[in-house]
mmCIF file of C-alpha atoms in Angstrom:
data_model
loop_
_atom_site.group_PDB
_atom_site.id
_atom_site.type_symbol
_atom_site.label_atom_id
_atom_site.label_comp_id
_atom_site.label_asym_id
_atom_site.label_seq_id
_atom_site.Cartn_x
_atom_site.Cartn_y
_atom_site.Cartn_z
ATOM 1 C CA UNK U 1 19.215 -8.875 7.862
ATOM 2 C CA UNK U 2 18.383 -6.981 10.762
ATOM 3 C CA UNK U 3 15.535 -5.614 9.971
ATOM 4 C CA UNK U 4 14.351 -8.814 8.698
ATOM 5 C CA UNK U 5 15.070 -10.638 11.738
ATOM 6 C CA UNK U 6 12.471 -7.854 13.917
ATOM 7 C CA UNK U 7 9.885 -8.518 11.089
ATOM 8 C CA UNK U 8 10.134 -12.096 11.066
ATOM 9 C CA UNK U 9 9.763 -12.118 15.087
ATOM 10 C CA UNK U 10 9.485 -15.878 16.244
ATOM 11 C CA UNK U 11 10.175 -19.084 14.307
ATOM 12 C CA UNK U 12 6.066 -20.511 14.910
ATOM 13 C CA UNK U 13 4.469 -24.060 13.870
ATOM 14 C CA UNK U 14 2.390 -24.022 10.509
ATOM 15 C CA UNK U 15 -1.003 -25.304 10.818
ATOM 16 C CA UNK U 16 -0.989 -26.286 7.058
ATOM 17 C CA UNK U 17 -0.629 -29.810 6.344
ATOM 18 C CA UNK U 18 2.352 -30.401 3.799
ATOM 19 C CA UNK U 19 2.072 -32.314 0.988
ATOM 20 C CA UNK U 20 3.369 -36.113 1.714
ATOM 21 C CA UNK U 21 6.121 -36.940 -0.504
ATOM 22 C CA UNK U 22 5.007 -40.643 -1.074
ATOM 23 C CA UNK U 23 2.131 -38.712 -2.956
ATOM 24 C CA UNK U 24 4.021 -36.355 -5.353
ATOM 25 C CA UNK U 25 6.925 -39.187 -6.152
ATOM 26 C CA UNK U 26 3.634 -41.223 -7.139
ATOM 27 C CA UNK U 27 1.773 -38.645 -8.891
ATOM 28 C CA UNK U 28 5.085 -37.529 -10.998
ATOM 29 C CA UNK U 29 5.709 -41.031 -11.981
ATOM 30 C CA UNK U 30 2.606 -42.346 -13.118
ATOM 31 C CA UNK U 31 2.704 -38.949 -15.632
ATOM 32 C CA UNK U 32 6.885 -40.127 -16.130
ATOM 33 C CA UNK U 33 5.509 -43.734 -17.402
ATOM 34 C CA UNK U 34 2.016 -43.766 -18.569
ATOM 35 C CA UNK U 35 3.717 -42.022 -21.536
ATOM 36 C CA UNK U 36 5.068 -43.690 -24.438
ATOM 37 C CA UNK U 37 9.022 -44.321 -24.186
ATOM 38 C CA UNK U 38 10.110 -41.639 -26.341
ATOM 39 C CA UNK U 39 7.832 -38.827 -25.078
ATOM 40 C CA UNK U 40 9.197 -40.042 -21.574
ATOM 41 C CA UNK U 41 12.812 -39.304 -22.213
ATOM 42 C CA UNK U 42 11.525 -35.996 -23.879
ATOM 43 C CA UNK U 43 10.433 -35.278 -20.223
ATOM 44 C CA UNK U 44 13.147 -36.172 -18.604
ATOM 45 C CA UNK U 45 15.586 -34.068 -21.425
ATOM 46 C CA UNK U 46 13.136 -30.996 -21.135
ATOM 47 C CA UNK U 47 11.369 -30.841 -17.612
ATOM 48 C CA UNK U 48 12.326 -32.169 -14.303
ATOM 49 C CA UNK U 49 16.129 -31.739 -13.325
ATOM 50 C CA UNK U 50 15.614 -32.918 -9.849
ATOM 51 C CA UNK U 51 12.885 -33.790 -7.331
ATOM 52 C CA UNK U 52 13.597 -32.828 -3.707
ATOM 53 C CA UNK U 53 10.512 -33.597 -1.646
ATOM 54 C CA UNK U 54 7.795 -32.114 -3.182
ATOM 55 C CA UNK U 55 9.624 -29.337 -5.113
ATOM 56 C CA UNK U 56 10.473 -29.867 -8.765
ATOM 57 C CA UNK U 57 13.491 -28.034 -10.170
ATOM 58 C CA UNK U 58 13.419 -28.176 -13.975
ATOM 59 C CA UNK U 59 16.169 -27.474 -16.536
ATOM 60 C CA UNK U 60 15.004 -24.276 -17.470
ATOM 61 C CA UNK U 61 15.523 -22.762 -14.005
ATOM 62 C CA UNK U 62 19.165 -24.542 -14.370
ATOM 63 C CA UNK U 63 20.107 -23.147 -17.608
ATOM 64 C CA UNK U 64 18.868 -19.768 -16.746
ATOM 65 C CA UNK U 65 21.403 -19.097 -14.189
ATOM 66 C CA UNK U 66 24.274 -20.909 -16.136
ATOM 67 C CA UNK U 67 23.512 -19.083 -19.557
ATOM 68 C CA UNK U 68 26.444 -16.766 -18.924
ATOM 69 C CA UNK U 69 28.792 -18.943 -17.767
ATOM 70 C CA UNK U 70 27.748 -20.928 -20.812
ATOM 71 C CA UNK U 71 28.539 -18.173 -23.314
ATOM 72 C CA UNK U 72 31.995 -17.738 -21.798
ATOM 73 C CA UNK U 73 33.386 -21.763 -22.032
ATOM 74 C CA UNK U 74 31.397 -21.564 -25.707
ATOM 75 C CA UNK U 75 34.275 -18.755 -26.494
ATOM 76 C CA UNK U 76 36.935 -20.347 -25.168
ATOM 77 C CA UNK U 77 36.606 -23.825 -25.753
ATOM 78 C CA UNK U 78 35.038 -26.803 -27.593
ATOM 79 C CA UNK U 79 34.260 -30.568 -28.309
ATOM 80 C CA UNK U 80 34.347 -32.848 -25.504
ATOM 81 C CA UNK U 81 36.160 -30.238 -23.097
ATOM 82 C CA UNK U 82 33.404 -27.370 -23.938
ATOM 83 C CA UNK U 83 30.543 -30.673 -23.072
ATOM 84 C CA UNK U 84 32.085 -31.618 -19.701
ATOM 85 C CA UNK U 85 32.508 -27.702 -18.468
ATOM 86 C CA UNK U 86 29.204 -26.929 -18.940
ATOM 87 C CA UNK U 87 28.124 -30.104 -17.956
ATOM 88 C CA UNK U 88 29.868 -29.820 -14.317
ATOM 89 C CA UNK U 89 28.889 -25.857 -14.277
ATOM 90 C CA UNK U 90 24.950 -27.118 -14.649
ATOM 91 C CA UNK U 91 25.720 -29.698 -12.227
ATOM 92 C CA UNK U 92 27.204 -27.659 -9.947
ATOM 93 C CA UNK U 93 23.961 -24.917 -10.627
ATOM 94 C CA UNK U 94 21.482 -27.727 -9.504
ATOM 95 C CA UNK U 95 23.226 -28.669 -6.368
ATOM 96 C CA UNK U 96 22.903 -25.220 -5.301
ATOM 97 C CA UNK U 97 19.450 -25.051 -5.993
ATOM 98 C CA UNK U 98 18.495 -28.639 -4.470
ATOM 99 C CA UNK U 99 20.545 -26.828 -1.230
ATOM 100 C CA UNK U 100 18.450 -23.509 -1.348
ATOM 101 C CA UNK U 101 15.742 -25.600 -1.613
ATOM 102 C CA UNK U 102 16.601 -27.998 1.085
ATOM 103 C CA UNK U 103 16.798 -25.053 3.404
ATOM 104 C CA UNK U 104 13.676 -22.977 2.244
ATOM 105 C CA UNK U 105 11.510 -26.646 3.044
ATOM 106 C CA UNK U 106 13.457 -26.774 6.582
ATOM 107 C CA UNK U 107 12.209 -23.328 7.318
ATOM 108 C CA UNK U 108 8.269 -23.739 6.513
ATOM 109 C CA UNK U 109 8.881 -27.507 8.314
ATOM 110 C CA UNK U 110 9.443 -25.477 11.429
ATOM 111 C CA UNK U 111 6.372 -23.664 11.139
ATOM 112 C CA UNK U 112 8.665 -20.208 9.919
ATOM 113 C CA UNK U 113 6.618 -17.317 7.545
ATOM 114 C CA UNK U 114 8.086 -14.439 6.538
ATOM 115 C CA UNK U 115 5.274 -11.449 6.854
ATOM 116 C CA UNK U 116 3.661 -9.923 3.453
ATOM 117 C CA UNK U 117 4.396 -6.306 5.082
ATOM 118 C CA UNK U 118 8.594 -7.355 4.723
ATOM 119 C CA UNK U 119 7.971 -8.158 1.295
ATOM 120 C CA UNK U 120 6.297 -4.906 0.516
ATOM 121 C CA UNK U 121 8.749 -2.916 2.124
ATOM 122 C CA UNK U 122 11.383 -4.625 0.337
ATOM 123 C CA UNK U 123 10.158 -3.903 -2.882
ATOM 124 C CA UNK U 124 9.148 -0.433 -1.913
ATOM 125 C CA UNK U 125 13.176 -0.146 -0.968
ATOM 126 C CA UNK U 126 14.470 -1.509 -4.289
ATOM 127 C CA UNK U 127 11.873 1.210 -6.359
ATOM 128 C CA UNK U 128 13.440 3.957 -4.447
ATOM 129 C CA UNK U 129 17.213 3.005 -4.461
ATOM 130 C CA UNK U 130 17.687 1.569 -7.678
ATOM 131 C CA UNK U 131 14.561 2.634 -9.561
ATOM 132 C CA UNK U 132 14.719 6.377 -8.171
ATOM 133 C CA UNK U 133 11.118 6.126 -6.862
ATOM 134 C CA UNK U 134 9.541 4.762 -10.881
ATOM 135 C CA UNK U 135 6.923 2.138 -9.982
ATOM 136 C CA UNK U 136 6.430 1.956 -13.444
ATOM 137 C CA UNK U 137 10.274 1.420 -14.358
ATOM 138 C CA UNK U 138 10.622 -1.336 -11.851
ATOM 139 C CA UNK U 139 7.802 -3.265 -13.294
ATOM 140 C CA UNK U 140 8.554 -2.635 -16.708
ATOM 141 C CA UNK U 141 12.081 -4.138 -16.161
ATOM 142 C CA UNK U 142 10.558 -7.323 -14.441
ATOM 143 C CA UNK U 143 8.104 -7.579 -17.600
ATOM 144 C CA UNK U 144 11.131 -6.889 -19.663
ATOM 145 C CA UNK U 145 12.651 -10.295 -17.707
ATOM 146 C CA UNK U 146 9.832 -12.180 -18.062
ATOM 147 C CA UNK U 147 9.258 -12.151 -14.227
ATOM 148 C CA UNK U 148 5.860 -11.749 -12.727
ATOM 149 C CA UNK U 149 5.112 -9.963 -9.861
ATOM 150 C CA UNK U 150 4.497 -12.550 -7.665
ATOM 151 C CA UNK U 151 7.332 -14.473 -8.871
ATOM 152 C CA UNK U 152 9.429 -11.334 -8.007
ATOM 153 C CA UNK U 153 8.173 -11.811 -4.337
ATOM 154 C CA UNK U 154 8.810 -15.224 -4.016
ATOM 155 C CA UNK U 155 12.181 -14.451 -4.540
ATOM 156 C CA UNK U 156 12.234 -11.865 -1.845
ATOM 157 C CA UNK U 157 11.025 -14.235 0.459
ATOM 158 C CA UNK U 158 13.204 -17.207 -0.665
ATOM 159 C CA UNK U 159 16.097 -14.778 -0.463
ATOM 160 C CA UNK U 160 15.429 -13.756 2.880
ATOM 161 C CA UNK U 161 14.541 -17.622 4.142
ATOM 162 C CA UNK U 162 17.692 -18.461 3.013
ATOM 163 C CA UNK U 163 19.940 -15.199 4.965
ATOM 164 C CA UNK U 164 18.138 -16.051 8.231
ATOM 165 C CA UNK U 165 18.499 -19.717 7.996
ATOM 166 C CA UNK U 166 22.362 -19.514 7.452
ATOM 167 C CA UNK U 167 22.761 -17.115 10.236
ATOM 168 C CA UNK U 168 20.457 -18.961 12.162
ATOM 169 C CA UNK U 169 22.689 -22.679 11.968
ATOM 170 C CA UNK U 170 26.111 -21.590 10.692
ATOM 171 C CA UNK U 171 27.281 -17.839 11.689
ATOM 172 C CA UNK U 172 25.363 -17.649 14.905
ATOM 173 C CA UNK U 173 27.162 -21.224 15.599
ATOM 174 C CA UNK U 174 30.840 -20.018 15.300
ATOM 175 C CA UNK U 175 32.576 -18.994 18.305
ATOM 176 C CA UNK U 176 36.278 -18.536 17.931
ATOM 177 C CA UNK U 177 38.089 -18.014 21.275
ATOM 178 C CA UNK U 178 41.798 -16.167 21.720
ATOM 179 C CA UNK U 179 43.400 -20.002 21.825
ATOM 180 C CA UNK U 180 41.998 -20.807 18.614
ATOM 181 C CA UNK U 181 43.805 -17.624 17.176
ATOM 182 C CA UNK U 182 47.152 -18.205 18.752
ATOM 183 C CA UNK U 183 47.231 -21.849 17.730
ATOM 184 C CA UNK U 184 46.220 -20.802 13.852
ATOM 185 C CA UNK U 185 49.148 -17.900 13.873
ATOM 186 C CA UNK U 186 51.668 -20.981 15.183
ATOM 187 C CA UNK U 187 50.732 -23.413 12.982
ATOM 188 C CA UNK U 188 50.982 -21.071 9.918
ATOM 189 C CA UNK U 189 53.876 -18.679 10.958
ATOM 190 C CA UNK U 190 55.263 -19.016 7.074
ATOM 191 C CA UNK U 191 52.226 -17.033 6.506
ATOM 192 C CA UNK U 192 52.728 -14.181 8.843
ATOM 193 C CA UNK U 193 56.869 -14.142 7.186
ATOM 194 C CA UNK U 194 57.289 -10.468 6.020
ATOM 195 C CA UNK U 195 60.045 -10.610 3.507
ATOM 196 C CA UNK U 196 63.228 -8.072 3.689
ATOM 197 C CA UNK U 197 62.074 -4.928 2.236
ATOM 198 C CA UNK U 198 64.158 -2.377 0.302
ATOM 199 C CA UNK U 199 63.458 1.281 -0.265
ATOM 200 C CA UNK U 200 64.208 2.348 -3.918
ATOM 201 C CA UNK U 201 64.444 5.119 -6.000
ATOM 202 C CA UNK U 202 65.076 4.355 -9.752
ATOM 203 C CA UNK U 203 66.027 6.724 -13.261
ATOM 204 C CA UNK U 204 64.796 4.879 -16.475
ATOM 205 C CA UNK U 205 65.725 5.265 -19.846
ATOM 206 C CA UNK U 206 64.579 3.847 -22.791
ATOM 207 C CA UNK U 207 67.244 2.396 -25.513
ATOM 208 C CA UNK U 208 67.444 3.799 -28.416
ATOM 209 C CA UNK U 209 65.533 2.304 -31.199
ATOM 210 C CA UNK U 210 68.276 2.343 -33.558
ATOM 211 C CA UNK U 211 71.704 2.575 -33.190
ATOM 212 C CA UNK U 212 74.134 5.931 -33.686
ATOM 213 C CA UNK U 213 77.769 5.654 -35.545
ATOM 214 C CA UNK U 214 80.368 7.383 -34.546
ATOM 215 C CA UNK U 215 84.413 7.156 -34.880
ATOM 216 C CA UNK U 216 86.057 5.585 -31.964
ATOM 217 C CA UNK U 217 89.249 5.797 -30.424
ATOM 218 C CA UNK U 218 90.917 3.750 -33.532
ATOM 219 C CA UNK U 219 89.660 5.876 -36.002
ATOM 220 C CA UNK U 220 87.047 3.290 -37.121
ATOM 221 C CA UNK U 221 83.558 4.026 -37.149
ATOM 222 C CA UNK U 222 81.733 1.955 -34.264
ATOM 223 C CA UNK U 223 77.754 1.959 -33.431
ATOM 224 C CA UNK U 224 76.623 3.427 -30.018
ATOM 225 C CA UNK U 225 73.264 4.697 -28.281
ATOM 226 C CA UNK U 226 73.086 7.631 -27.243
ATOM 227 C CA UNK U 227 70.828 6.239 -24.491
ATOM 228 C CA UNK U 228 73.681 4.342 -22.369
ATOM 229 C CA UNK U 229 75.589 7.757 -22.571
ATOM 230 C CA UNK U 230 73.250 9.445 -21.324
ATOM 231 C CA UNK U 231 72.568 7.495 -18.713
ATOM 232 C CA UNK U 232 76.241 6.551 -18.047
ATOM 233 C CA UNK U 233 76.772 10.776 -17.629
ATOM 234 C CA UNK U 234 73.956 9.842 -14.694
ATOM 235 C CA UNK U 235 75.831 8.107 -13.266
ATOM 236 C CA UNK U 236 78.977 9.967 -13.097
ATOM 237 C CA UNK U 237 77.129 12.963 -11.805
ATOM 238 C CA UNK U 238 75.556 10.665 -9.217
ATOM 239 C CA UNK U 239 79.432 9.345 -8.336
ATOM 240 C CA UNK U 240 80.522 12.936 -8.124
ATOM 241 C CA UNK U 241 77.586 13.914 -5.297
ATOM 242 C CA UNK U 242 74.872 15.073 -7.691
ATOM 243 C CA UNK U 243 71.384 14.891 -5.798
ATOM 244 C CA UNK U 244 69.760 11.157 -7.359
ATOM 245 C CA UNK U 245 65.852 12.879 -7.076
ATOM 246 C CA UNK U 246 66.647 16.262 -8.848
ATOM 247 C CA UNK U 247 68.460 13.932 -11.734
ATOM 248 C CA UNK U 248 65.651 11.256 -11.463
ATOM 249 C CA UNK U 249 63.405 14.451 -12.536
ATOM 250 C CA UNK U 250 65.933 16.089 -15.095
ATOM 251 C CA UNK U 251 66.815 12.938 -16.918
ATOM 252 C CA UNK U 252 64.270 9.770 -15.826
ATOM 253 C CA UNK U 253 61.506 8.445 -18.380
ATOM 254 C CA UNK U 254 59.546 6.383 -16.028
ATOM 255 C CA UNK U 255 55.943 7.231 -14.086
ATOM 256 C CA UNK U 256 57.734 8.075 -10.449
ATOM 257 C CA UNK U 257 59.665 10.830 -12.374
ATOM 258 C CA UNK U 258 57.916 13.744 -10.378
ATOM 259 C CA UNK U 259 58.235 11.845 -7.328
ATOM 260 C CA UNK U 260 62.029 12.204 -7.655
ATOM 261 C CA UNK U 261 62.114 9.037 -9.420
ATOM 262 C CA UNK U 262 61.010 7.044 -5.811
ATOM 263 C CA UNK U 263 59.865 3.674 -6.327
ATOM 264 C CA UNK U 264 58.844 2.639 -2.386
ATOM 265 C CA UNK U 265 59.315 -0.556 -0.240
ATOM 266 C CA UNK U 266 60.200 -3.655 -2.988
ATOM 267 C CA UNK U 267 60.675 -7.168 -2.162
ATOM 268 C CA UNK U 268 62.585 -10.075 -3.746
ATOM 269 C CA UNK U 269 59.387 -12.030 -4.083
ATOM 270 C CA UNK U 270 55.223 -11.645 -3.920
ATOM 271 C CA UNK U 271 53.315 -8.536 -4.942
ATOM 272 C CA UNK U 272 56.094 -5.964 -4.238
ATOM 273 C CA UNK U 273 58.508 -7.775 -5.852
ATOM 274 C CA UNK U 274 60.700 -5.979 -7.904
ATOM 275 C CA UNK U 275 62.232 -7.829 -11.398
ATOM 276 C CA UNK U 276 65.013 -10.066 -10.463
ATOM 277 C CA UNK U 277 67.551 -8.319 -12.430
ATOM 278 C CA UNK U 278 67.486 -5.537 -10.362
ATOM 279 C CA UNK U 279 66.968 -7.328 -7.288
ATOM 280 C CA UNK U 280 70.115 -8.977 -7.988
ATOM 281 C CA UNK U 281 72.164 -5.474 -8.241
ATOM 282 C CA UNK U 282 70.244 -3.562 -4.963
ATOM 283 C CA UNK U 283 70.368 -6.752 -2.260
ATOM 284 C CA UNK U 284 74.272 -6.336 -0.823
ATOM 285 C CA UNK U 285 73.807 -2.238 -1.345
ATOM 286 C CA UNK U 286 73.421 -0.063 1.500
ATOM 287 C CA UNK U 287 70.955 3.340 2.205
ATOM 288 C CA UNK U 288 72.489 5.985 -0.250
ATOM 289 C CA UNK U 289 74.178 3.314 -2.090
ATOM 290 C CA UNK U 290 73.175 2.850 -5.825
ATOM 291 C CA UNK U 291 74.133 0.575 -8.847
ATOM 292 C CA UNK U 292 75.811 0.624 -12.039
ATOM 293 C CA UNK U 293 74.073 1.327 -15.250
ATOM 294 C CA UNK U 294 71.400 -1.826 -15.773
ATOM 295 C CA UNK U 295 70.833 -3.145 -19.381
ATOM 296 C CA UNK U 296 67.847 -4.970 -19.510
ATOM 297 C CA UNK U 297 66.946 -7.656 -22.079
ATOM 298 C CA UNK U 298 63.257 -5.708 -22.629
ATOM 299 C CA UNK U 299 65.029 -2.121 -23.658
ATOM 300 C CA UNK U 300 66.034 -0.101 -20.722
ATOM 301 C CA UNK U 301 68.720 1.413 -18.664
ATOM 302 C CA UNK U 302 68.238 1.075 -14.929
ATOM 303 C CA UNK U 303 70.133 3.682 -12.371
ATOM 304 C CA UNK U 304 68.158 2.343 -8.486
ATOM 305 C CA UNK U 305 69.442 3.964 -5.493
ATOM 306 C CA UNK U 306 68.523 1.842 -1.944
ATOM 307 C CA UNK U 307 67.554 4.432 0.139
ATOM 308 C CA UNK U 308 66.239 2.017 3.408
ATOM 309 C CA UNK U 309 66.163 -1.393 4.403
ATOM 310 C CA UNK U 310 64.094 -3.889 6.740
ATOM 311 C CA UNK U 311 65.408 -7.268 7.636
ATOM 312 C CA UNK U 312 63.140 -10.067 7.516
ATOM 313 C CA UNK U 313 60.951 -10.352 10.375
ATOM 314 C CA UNK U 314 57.841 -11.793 11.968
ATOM 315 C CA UNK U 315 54.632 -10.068 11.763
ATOM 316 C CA UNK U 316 53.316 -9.736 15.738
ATOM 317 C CA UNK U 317 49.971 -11.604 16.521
ATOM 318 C CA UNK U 318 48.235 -8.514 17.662
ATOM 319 C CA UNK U 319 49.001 -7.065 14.080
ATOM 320 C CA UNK U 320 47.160 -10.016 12.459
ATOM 321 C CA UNK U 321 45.012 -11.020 15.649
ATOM 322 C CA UNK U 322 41.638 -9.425 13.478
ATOM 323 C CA UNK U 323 42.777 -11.118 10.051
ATOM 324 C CA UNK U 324 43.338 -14.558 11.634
ATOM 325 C CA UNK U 325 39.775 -14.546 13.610
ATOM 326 C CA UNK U 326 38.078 -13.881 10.259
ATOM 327 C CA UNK U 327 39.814 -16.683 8.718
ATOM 328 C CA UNK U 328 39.117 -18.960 11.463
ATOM 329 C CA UNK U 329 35.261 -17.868 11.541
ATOM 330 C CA UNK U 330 35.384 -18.499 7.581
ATOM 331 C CA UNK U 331 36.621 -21.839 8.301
ATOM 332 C CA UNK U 332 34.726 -22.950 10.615
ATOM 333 C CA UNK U 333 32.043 -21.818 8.969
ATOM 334 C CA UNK U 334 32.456 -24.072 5.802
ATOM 335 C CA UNK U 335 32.453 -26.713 8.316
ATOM 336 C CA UNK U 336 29.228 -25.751 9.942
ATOM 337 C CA UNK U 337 27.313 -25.341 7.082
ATOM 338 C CA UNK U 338 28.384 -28.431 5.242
ATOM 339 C CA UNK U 339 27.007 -30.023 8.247
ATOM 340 C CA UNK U 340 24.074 -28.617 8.166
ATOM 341 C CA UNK U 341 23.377 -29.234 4.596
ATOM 342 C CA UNK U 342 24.540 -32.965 4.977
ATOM 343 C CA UNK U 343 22.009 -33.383 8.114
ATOM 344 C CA UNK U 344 19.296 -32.107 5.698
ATOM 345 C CA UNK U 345 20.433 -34.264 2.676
ATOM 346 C CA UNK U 346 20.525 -37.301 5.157
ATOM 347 C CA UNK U 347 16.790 -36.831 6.054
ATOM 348 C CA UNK U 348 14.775 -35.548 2.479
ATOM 349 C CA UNK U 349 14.335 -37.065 -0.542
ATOM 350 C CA UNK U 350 16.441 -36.170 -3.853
ATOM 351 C CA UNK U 351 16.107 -37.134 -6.840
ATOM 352 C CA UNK U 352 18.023 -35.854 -9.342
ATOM 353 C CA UNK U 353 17.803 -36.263 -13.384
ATOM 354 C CA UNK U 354 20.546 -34.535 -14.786
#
């Protein structure tokens, strides 16, 4: 927005008169009711979503930006449930719009114009970046859209209205000082909790998908997988000193293989966590330490090796000190704006259709 901000120079008072609302609520609603009642409602089904001033906002420009949202709750859903989704989505569409709108009016109010050459220049950007310098591809694409040139520019300049108004009354507005920072990280220390970590290194092998026979001990044939002997000769060579990353690469069927079969830093719960089963075996075992053979109810044998450990600590302030001011800013910024858009709400007229 920088660059917008030089071209734009100084918010100035318009010597155009606006339109008086009194005159457009009149003119709209002698059309509204000198119709007959059923071509009225046809109006109000069709055409005007909202009135806010003396902007209209019709359905069309709502269901154009909620067509895709549309096509996704028409997949997944239906009946009354499908109606009241895309009923709250279109809702939700012309509230945003009456709020771009609300700010676009507060800018020209205040005498604001955004100059033709940042418009031109913004266009010329957008053929050269996207477009690869084709003129004639970036029109045909806006023909393609049904989008007229000027309609294209209007956009620009509603676009750019709209970034220098926000940072005008909501980012410029937010100050967050070093108090503000320490008394988030207090009040949320639970957030800031970094969970004991442990450092493992697993072998993984798949069970067999059917079982072997064999004669055991009594002379009676028994079933066995090969699987758990192999990986129950892992772990005797592992008991007996055998290196755990040279077997991890002999005998191991998982990814990490290569890597010696190292897993990195897991945690009981959250992203890192690793499954609870094995969680469960590694959390009284120390560095060099590792378990048994693991059957798992999804087909595996498990050999993990701990090979570090963190206690559960704190994460310093200074660590987080960056993270918490953006969250605070983000915050506080919600605030502002809603403010904002109430004290503009509080002084226009809406009226909405849908």
């Amino acid at each position: 927005m920088g660059r917008f901000l030089e071209e734009l120079a100084v918010v100035r008072r318009a010597y155009h008169l606006r339109l008086l609302v009194s005159v457009h609520v009149m003119a709209w609603a002698a059309m509204a009711f000198g119709l007959v009642p059923a071509a009225r409602g046809q109006l109000l089904a069709d055409g005007i979503a909202a009135v806010v001033n003396d902007k209209v906002i019709t359905y069309v420009q709502i269901n154009q930006q909620v067509a895709e949202t549309e096509k996704l709750l028409r997949q997944n859903l239906q009946g009354e449930e499908l109606f009241q989704r895309v009923k709250e989505a279109k809702l939700n569409v012309l509230k945003a719009l009456i709020d771009r709108e609300l700010i676009i009016q507060d800018f020209k109010t205040q005498g604001g114009f955004i100059p033709d050459t940042y418009t031109t220049e913004r266009i010329n950007d957008i053929v050269r970046n996207e477009y690869g310098g084709d003129r004639v591809a970036f029109i045909k694409t806006l023909y393609e859209r049904g989008v007229t040139m000027q309609k294209y520019k209007d956009e620009i300049q509603d676009n750019a209205i709209v970034g220098y108004m926000r940072n005008k009354n909501v980012v410029q507005t937010v100050l967050v000082s070093p108090y503000q920072i320490e008394e988030y990280y207090q009040q949320n220390l639970r957030l800031f909790q970094q969970d004991e970590q442990i450092k493992v290194s697993t072998i993984v092998l798949r069970k067999a998908l059917f079982p072997s026979q064999k004669i055991g001990p009594d002379g009676k044939q028994i079933s066995y997988d090969p699987q758990e002997e192999i990986a129950q000769e892992i772990l005797y060579k592992l008991d007996t000193g055998a290196d755990f990353a040279d077997l991890a690469r002999a005998y191991s069927e998982a990814g990490n293989k290569d890597d010696g079969g190292e897993l990195g830093w897991v945690t009981q719960n959250g992203k890192t966590a690793i499954r609870a089963d094995l969680w469960d075996a590694i959390a009284k075992l120390q560095p060099s330490q590792h378990t048994d053979v693991i059957a798992t109810t999804d087909g595996f044998y498990y050999i993990v090796q701990v090979e570090d450990r963190k206690k559960a600590a704190m994460t310093p302030l200074e660590d987080v000190r960056a993270q918490i001011e953006q969250t605070v800013i983000n915050e506080e910024s919600q605030v502002r704006q809603q403010q904002w858009l109430d004290s503009l709400r509080a002084k226009a007229f809406i009226k909405m259709n849908l």
